[in-house]
XYZ file of C-alpha atoms in Angstrom:
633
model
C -7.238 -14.548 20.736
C -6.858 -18.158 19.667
C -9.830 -18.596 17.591
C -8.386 -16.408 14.804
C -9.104 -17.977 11.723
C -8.489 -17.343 7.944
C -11.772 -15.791 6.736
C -11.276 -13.561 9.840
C -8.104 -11.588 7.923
C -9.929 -11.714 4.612
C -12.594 -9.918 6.260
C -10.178 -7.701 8.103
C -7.924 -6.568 5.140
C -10.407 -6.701 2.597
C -8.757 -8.971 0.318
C -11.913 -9.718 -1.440
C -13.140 -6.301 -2.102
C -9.402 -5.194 -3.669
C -7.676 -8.202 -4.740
C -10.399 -10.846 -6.280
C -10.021 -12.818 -8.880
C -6.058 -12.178 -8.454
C -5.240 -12.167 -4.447
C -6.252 -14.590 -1.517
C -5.544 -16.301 1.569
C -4.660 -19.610 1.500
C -5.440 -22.487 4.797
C -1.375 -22.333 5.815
C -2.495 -18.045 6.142
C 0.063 -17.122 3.465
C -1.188 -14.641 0.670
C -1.942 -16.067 -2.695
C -1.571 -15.165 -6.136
C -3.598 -16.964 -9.178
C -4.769 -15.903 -12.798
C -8.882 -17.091 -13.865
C -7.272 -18.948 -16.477
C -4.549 -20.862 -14.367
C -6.942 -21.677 -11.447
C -3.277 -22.560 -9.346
C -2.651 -19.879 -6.370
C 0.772 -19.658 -6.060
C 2.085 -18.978 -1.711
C 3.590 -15.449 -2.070
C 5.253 -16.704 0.927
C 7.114 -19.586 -0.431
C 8.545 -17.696 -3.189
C 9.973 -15.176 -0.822
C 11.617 -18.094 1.248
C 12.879 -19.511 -2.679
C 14.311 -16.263 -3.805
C 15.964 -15.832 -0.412
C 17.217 -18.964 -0.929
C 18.698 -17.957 -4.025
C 20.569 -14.848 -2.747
C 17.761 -12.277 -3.700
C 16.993 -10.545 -0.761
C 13.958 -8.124 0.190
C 12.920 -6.124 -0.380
C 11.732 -7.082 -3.544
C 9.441 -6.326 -6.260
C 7.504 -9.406 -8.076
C 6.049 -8.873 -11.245
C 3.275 -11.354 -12.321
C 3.430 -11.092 -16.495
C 0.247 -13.757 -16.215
C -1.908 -10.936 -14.566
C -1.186 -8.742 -17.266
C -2.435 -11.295 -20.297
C -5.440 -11.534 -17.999
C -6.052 -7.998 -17.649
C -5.306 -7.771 -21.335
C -8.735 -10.519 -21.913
C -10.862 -9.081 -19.339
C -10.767 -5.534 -21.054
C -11.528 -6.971 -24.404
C -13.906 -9.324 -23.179
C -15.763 -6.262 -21.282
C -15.458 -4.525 -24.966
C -16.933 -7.607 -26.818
C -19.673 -8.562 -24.411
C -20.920 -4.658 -24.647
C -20.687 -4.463 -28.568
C -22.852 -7.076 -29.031
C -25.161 -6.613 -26.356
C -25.933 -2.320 -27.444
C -25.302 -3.800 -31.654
C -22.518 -1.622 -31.850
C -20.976 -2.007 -35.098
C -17.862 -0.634 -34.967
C -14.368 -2.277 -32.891
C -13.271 -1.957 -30.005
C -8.906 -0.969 -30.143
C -6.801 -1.246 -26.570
C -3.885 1.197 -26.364
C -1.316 1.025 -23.486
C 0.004 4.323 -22.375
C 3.400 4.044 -21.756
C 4.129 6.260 -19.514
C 1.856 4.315 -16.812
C 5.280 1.807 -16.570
C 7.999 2.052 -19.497
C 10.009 -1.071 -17.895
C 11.541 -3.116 -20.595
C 10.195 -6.190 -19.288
C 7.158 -5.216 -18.720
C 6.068 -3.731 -21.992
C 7.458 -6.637 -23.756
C 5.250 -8.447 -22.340
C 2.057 -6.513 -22.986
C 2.882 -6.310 -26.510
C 3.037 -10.391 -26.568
C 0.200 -11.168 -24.963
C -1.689 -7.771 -26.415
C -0.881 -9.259 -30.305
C -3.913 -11.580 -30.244
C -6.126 -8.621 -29.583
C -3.932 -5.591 -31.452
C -3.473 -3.773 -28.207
C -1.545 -0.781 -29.235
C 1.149 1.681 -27.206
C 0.450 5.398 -26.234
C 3.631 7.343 -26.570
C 3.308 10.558 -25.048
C 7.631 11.400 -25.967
C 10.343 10.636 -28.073
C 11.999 7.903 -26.282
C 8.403 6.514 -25.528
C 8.077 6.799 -29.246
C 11.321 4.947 -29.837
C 10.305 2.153 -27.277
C 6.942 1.851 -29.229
C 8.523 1.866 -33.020
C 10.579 -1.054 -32.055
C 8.892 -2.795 -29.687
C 5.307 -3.241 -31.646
C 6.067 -4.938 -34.632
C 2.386 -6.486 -35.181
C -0.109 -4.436 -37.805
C -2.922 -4.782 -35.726
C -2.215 -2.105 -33.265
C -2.174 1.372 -32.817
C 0.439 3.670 -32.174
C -0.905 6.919 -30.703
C 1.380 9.874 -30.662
C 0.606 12.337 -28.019
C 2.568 15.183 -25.922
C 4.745 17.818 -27.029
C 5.816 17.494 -30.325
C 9.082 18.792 -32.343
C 10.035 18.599 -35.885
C 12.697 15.166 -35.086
C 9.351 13.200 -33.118
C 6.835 13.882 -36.322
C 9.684 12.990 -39.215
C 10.570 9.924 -36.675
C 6.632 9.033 -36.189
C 6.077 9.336 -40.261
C 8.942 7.523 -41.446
C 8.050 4.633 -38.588
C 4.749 4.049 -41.326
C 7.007 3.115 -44.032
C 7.902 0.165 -41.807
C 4.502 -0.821 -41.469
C 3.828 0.727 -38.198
C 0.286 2.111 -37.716
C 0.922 5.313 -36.704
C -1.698 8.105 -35.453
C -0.106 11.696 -34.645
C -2.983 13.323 -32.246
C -2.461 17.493 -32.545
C -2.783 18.855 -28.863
C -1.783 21.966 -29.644
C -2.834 23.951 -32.849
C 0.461 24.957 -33.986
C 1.625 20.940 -34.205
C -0.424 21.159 -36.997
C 1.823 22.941 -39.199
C 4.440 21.211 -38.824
C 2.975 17.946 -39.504
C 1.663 19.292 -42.764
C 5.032 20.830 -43.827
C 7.029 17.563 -42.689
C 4.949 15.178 -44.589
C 5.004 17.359 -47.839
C 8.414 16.968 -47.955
C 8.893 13.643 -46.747
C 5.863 12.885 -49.449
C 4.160 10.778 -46.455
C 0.497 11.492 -45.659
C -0.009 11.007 -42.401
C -2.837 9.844 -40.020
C -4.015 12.793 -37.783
C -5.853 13.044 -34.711
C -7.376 15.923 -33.251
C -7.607 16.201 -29.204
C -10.506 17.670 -27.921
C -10.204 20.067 -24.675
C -13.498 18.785 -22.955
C -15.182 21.522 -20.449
C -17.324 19.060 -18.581
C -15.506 18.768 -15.210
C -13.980 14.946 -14.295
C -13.824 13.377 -10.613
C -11.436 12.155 -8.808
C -7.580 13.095 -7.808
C -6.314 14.583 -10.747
C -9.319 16.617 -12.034
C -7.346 18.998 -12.997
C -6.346 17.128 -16.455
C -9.540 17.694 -17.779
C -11.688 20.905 -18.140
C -11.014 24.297 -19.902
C -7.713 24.693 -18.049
C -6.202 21.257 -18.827
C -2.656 21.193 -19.599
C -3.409 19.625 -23.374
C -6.093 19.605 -26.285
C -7.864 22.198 -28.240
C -10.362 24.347 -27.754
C -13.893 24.439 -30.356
C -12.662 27.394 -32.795
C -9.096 25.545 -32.636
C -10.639 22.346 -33.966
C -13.438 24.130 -36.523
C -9.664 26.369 -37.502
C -7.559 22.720 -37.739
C -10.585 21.235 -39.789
C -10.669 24.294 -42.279
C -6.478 24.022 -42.673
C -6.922 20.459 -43.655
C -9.665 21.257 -45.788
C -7.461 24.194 -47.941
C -4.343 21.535 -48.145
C -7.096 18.773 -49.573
C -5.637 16.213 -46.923
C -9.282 16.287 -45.061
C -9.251 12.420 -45.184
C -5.912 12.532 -43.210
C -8.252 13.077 -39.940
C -9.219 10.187 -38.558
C -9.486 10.537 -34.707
C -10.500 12.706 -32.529
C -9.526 11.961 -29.279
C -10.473 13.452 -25.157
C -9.446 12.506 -22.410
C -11.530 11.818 -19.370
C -8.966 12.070 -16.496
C -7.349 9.435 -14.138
C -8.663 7.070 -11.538
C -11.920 8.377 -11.782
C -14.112 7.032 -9.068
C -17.653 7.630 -9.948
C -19.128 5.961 -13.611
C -21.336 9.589 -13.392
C -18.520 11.396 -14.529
C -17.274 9.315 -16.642
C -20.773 9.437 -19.057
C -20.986 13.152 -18.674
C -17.249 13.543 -19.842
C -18.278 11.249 -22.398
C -21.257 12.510 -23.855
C -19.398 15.771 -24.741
C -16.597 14.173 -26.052
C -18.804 12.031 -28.421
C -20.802 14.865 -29.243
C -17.108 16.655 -31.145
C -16.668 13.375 -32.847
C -19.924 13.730 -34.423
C -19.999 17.394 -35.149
C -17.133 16.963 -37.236
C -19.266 14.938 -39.644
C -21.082 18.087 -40.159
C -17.780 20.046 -41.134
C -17.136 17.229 -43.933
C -14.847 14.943 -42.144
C -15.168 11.609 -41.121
C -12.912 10.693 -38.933
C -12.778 6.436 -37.695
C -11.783 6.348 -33.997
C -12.777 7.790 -31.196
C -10.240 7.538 -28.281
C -11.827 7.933 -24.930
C -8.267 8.303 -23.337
C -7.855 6.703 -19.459
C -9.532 7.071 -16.893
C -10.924 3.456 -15.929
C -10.119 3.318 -12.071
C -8.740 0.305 -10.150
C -10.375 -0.029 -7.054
C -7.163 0.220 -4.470
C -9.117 -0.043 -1.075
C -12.025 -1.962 -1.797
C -14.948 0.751 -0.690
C -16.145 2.137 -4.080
C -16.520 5.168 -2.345
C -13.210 7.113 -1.789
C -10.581 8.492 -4.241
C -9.023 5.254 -4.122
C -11.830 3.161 -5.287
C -14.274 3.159 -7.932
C -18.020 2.640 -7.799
C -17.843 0.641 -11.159
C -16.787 -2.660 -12.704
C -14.925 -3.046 -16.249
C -18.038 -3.875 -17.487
C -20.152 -1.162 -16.448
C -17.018 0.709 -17.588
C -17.320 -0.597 -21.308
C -21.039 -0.583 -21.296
C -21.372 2.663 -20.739
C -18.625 3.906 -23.100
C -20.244 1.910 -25.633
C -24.040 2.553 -25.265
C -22.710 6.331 -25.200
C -21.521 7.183 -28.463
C -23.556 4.494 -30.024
C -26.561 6.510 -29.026
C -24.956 9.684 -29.821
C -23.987 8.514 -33.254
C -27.450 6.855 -34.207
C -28.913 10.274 -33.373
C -26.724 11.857 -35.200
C -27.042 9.257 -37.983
C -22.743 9.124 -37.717
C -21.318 5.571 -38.654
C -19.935 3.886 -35.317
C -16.396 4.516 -34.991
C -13.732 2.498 -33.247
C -13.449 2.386 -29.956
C -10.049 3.233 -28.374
C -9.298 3.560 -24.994
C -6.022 4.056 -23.175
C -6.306 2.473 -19.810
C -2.545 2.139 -18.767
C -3.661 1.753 -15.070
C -6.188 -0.812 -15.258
C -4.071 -2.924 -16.982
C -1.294 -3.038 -15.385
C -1.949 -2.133 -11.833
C -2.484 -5.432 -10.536
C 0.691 -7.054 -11.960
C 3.266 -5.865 -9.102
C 3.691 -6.426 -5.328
C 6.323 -4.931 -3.458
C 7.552 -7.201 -0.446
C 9.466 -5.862 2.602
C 10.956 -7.324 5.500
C 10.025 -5.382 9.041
C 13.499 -4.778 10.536
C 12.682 -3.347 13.991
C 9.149 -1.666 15.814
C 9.240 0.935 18.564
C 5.872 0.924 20.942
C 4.620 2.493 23.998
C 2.234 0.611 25.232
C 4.151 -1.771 27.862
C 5.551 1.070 29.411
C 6.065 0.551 33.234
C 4.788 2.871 35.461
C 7.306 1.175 37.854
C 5.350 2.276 40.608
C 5.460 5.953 40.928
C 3.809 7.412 44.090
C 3.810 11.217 44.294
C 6.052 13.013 47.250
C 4.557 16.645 48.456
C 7.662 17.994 46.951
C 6.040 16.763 43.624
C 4.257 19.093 40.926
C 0.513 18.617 41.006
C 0.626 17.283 37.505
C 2.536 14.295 38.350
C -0.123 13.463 41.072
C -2.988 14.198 38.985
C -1.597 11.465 37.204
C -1.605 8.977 39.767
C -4.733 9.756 40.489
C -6.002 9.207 37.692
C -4.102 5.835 37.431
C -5.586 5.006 40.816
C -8.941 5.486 40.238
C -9.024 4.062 36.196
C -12.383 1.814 35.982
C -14.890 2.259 32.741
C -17.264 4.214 35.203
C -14.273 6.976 35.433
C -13.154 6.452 32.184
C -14.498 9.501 30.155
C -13.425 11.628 32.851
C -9.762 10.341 33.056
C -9.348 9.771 29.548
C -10.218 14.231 29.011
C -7.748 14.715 31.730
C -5.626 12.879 30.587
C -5.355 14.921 27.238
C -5.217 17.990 28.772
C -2.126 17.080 30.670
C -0.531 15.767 27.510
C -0.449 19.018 26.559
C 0.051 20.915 29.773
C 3.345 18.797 29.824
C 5.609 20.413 26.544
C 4.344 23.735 27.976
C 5.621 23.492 31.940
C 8.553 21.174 30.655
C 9.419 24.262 28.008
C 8.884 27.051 30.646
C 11.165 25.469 33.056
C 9.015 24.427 35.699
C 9.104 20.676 35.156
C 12.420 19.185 35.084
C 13.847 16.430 32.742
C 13.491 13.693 35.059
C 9.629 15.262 36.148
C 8.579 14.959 32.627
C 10.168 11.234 31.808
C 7.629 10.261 35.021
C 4.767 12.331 33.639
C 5.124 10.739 29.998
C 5.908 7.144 32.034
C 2.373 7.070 33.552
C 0.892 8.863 30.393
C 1.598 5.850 28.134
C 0.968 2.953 30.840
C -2.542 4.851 31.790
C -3.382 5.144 28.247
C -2.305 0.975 27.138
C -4.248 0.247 30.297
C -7.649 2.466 29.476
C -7.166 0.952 25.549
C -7.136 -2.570 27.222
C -10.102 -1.548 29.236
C -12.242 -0.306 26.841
C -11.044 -2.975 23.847
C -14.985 -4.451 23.673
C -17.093 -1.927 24.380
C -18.509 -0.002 21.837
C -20.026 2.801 23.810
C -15.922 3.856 24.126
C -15.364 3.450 20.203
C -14.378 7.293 19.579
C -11.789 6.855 22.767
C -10.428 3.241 21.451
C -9.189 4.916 18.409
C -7.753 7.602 19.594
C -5.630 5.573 21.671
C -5.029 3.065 18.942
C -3.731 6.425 17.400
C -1.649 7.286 19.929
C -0.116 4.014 21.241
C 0.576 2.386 18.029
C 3.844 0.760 17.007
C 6.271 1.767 14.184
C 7.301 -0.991 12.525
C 10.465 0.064 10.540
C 10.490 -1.775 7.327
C 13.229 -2.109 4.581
C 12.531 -0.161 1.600
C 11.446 3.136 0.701
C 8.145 5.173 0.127
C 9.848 7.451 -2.417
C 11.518 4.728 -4.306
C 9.131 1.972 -4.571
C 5.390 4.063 -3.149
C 5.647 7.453 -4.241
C 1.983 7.744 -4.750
C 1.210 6.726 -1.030
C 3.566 9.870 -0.008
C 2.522 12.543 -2.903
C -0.964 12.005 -3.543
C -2.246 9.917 -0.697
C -2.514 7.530 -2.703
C -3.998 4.467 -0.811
C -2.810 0.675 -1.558
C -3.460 -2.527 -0.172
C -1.039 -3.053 2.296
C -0.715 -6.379 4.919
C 1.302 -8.878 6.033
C 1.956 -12.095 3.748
C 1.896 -14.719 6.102
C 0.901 -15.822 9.814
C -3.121 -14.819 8.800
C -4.086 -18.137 11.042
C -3.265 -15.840 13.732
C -4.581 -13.426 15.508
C -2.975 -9.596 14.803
C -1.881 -8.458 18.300
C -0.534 -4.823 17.231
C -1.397 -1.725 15.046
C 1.627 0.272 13.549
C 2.339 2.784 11.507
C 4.624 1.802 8.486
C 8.239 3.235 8.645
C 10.550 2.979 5.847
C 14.349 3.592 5.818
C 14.970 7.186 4.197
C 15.628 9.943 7.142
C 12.931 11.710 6.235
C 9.356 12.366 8.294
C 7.320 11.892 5.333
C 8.968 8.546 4.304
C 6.150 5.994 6.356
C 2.697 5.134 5.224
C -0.252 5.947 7.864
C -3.054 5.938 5.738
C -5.405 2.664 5.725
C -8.566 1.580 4.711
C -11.044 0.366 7.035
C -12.673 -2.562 5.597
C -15.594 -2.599 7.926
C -16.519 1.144 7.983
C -14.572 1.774 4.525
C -13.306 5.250 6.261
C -9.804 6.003 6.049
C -7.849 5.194 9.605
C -4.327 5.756 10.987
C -2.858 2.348 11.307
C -2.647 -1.130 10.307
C -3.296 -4.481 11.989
C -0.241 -6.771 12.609
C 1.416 -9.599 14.508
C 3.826 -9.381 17.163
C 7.361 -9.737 15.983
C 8.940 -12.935 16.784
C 12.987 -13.426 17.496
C 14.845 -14.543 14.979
C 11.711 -14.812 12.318
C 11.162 -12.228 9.346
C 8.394 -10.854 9.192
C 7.328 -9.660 5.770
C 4.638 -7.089 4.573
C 3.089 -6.760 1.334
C 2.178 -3.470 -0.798
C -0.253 -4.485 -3.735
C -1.187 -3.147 -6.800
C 1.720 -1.009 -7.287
C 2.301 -1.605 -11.026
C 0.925 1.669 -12.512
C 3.559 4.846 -11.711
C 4.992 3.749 -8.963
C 8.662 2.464 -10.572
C 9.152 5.356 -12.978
C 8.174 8.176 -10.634
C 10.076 6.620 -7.873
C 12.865 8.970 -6.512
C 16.524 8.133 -4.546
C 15.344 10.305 -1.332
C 18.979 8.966 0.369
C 20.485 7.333 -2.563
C 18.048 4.466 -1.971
C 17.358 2.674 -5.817
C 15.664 0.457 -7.048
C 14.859 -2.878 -5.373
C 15.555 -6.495 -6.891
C 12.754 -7.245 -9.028
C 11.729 -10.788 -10.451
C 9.458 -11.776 -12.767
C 7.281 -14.537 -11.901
C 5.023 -17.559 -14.299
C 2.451 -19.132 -12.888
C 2.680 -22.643 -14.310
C -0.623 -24.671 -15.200
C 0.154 -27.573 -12.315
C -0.239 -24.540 -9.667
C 4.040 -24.235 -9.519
C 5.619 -21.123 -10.756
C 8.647 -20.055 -12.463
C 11.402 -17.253 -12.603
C 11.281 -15.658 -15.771
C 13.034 -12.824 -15.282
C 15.726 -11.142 -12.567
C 16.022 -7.513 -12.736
C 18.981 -7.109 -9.666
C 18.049 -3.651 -7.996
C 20.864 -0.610 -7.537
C 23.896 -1.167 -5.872
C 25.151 1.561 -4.072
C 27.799 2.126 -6.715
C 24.785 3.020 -9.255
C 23.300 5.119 -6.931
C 26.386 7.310 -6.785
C 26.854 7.425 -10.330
C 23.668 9.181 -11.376
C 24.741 11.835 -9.399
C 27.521 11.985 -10.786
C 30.232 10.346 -8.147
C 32.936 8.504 -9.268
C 32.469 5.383 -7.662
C 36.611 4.398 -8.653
C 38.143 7.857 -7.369
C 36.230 6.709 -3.970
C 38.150 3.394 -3.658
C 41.362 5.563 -5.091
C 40.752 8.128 -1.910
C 40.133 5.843 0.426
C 43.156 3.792 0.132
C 45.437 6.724 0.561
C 43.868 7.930 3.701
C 44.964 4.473 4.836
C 47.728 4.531 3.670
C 48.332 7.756 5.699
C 46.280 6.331 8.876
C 48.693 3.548 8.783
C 51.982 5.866 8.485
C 50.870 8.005 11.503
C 50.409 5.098 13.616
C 46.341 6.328 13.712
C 45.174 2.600 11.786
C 47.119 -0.856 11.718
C 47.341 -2.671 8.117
C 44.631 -5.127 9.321
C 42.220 -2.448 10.222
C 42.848 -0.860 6.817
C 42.544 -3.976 5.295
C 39.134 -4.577 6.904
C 38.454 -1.068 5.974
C 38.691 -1.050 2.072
C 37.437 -5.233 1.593
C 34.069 -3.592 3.760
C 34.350 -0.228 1.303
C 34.506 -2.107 -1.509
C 31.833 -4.475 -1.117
C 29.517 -1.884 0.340
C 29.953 -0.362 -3.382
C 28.662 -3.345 -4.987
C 25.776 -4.225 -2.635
C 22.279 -3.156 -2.487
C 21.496 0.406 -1.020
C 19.192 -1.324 0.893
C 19.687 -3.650 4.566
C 20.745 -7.018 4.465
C 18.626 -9.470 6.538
């Protein structure tokens, strides 16, 4: 097709939907990146061919710190806008959770640009409270202590106030309580105390099961009414100043999200009527980012951030002016929204296998043939649209007629290599057929199914997508460049890890906005890389990455996108070598080298390896050790 054009992939990989204001397609068909306030796309491509330039290979993971100060404003903004649109007099208070991505980097960043508006840090464990304490050094924010709780992470979260800190210490579980009492009696601190709410109104979405009756945190009515009376009898009732619920995570539909809400107000205001009067009200996460673009899937939500913060905000305003409760503070945690958009893994496509230019080198059947193999060249014989419905039936059956004879013993090894010859060059020939006529739509994707390439790409699902293999998670995923032409293939992505699980096959349609089984690409060219882009994999994906084959983490860079529309390196983070890798589990990287060189040592005595070979041997050994776990290019 040579009338491909630009708009034509923005249409086809719904850039638009997903990745506006942030992601685009520039006239050269290389993906973009840009921030509102810069107004400079940046060629995704062109930094790749930079860094490569600069001995960081793919794959590699770019971090845009500009997208995050952006996210940081549009969140507020959405906050600001809503307060003064409903009269809501109360504030609204950003927290970062920091479990969505703990990276060093990255969380010093969203404290910088988060100062301006006091965005605070959600620590949900002592070394997330540690990273907090000494990483927030502003007054303005919050620092909201959730998560199991021993007698070390309250003393450590109570003494942090003494430097200033504004620490709250949320109870989600009754007995926490206690010890918070009896530690800041004796450490003659009074603390700030949250209570979280265990909210029965059942949330959308994925992980539904962190809200409800059964959720893995929070208290239950008579645990709060028992927590308020305790505080009451130790005369430290002014101590309570939040009560906090959480609503779930990447809820889809802005329905659930005001049901969860209206309970959850509804506790902050009841506790007026025990004789507290608590300030904040934390809404927890739950704000989606829309991964696919169809505002209708578990991927997706059906709501913008400002329909978001409207409705958060016209909710407890009304429930509080009917309850004639002051307006509290508004604090959400929305760890995903935030930083979502920030990352983009890039991959280089190594290899592909395909089926559908298989030769049927032209087969005729002998009478000493089985009928199946001439029932196949029949069918290939007579293939026309008019017999097409026909063929294509029989020709499924047979596909599955095959694995049985060839398993019985009736077909032999050579019988079934001709079967599964003309199987694959009837089926690219029917797909060709059929390619523009919609009265054969069903068929065409089945055979898109079936014939599609795997393009085998250099990185790992587990490492750098775990999401896409655990959850189903869906993300953006297409190439970065050559979107002037016109994408010949559909594959399957395949990543390096010898494991079935380890490829992505999961897609959004962005025409029909159903899921499908493969993704549009380009022919590979000889000699050219090829490179592939996974988007908006900033929330989870780094920390709960695994090393399925000792593959670690990739190179990652930080990138600033300058005000004249250049861009600059902040930041490189190399990725594991191979020696790392081996170390967390506990190989001694040293007493390899050490064994190594002895065997060659004896190789050379028996005469098995010459000096040069062993030579070779340990400089290849060596620098293996040192080099990336994943391929060269």
């Amino acid at each position: 097709m040579t009338d491909w054009t630009v708009e034509d992939s923005k249409t086809l990989y719904g850039i638009s939907n997903w990745g506006a204001p942030y992601f685009n397609i520039n006239s050269k068909g290389n993906v973009t990146v840009d921030v509102p306030e810069k107004g400079n796309p940046v060629d995704l491509k062109e930094i790749i061919d930079d860094l490569k330039a600069n001995g960081i290979q793919t794959p590699v993971l770019m971090r845009f710190p500009d997208i995050l100060s952006s996210r940081i404003k549009l969140l507020n903004r959405c906050f600001q806008r809503a307060m003064t649109d409903y009269g809501y007099t109360g504030k609204y208070r950003g927290v970062f959770p920091v479990k969505v991505n703990q990276q060093k980097h990255l969380v010093e960043d969203l404290v910088k640009f988060g100062e301006q508006t006091g965005l605070g840090l959600e620590c949900g464990s002592k070394p997330e409270l540690i990273i907090a304490i000494t990483k927030m050094k502003y007054t303005d924010g919050l620092i909201l202590c959730n998560g199991f709780k021993d007698r070390d992470y309250i003393e450590t979260a109570l003494l942090a106030t003494k430097l200033g800190r504004d620490v709250i210490i949320v109870v989600d579980r009754k007995s926490e309580l206690d010890i918070i009492l009896q530690v800041a009696k004796e450490l003659e601190i009074k603390p700030t105390i949250g209570l979280r709410a265990k909210l029965s109104t059942r949330s959308a979405g994925r992980w539904v099961e962190s809200t409800g009756h059964k959720s893995k945190f929070g208290l239950t009515p008579f645990e709060m009414v028992e927590c308020v009376e305790r505080l009451k009898a130790e005369d430290m009732q002014d101590s309570l100043q939040l009560i906090h619920f959480h609503l779930g995570s990447q809820i889809p539909s802005i329905l659930s999200i005001k049901a969860s809400l209206k309970e959850g107000t509804r506790f902050f205001t009841e506790l007026y009527n025990l004789g507290v009067t608590p300030k904040y009200i934390d809404v927890g996460g739950g704000l989606g980012v829309d991964y696919d673009g169809s505002g209708s899937t578990e991927s997706s939500t059906n709501y913008s951030e400002q329909e978001y913060a409207n409705d958060v905000v016209y909710t407890i305003k009304s429930i509080c002016d009917e309850k004639k409760v002051p307006h509290p503070d508004i604090i959400t945690e929305s760890g995903r929204s935030l930083v979502a958009h920030s990352s983009v893994l890039v991959f280089d496509v190594l290899g592909c296998n395909n089926f559908d230019s298989v030769e049927s080198h032209d087969f005729k059947p002998q009478p000493t043939d089985h009928q199946i193999l001439r029932d196949l060249y029949d069918i290939s014989e007579g293939l026309s649209l008019k017999t097409l419905n026909e063929g294509y039936n029989d020709l499924k059956q047979i596909r599955a007629d095959i694995l049985q004879l060839f398993t019985y013993g009736v077909l032999n090894l050579e019988q079934r290599a001709i079967a599964e010859r003309l199987i694959f060059n009837i089926s690219s020939r029917m797909r060709k057929l059929i390619r523009n006529e919609e009265d054969f739509a069903d068929i065409l994707y089945e055979l898109d199914s079936f014939l599609c390439d795997s393009y085998f790409c250099n990185f790992s699902v587990f490492q750098s997508l775990p999401d896409s293999w655990a959850v189903d998670q869906i993300f953006p995923i297409l190439p970065i460049m050559r979107h002037k032409e016109h994408p010949d293939r559909r594959a399957i992505i395949v990543d390096l890890t010898c494991d079935s699980d380890g490829k992505v096959n999961r897609f959004i349609d962005s025409e029909t906005y159903e899921v499908k089984s493969t993704l549009e690409v380009h022919s590979l060219k000889p000699n050219e890389p090829y490179y592939i882009g996974a988007f908006l994999a900033g929330a989870y994906q780094e920390i709960l990455g695994d090393l399925h084959n000792l593959f670690g983490d990739t190179n990652a860079v930080h990138i600033h996108i300058s005000e004249n529309g250049g861009y600059t390196i902040d930041h490189i983070v190399q990725g594991d070598s191979m020696s790392d890798v081996l170390s967390y589990v506990e190989y001694n990287p040293e007493e390899f080298v050490v064994s190594l060189n002895e065997d060659c040592m004896n190789g050379i005595s028996k005469g098995t390896l010459t000096e040069d070979q062993a030579a070779l041997l340990m400089k290849r050994f060596k620098t293996s050790l040192f080099s990336s776990t994943y391929l060269g290019s």
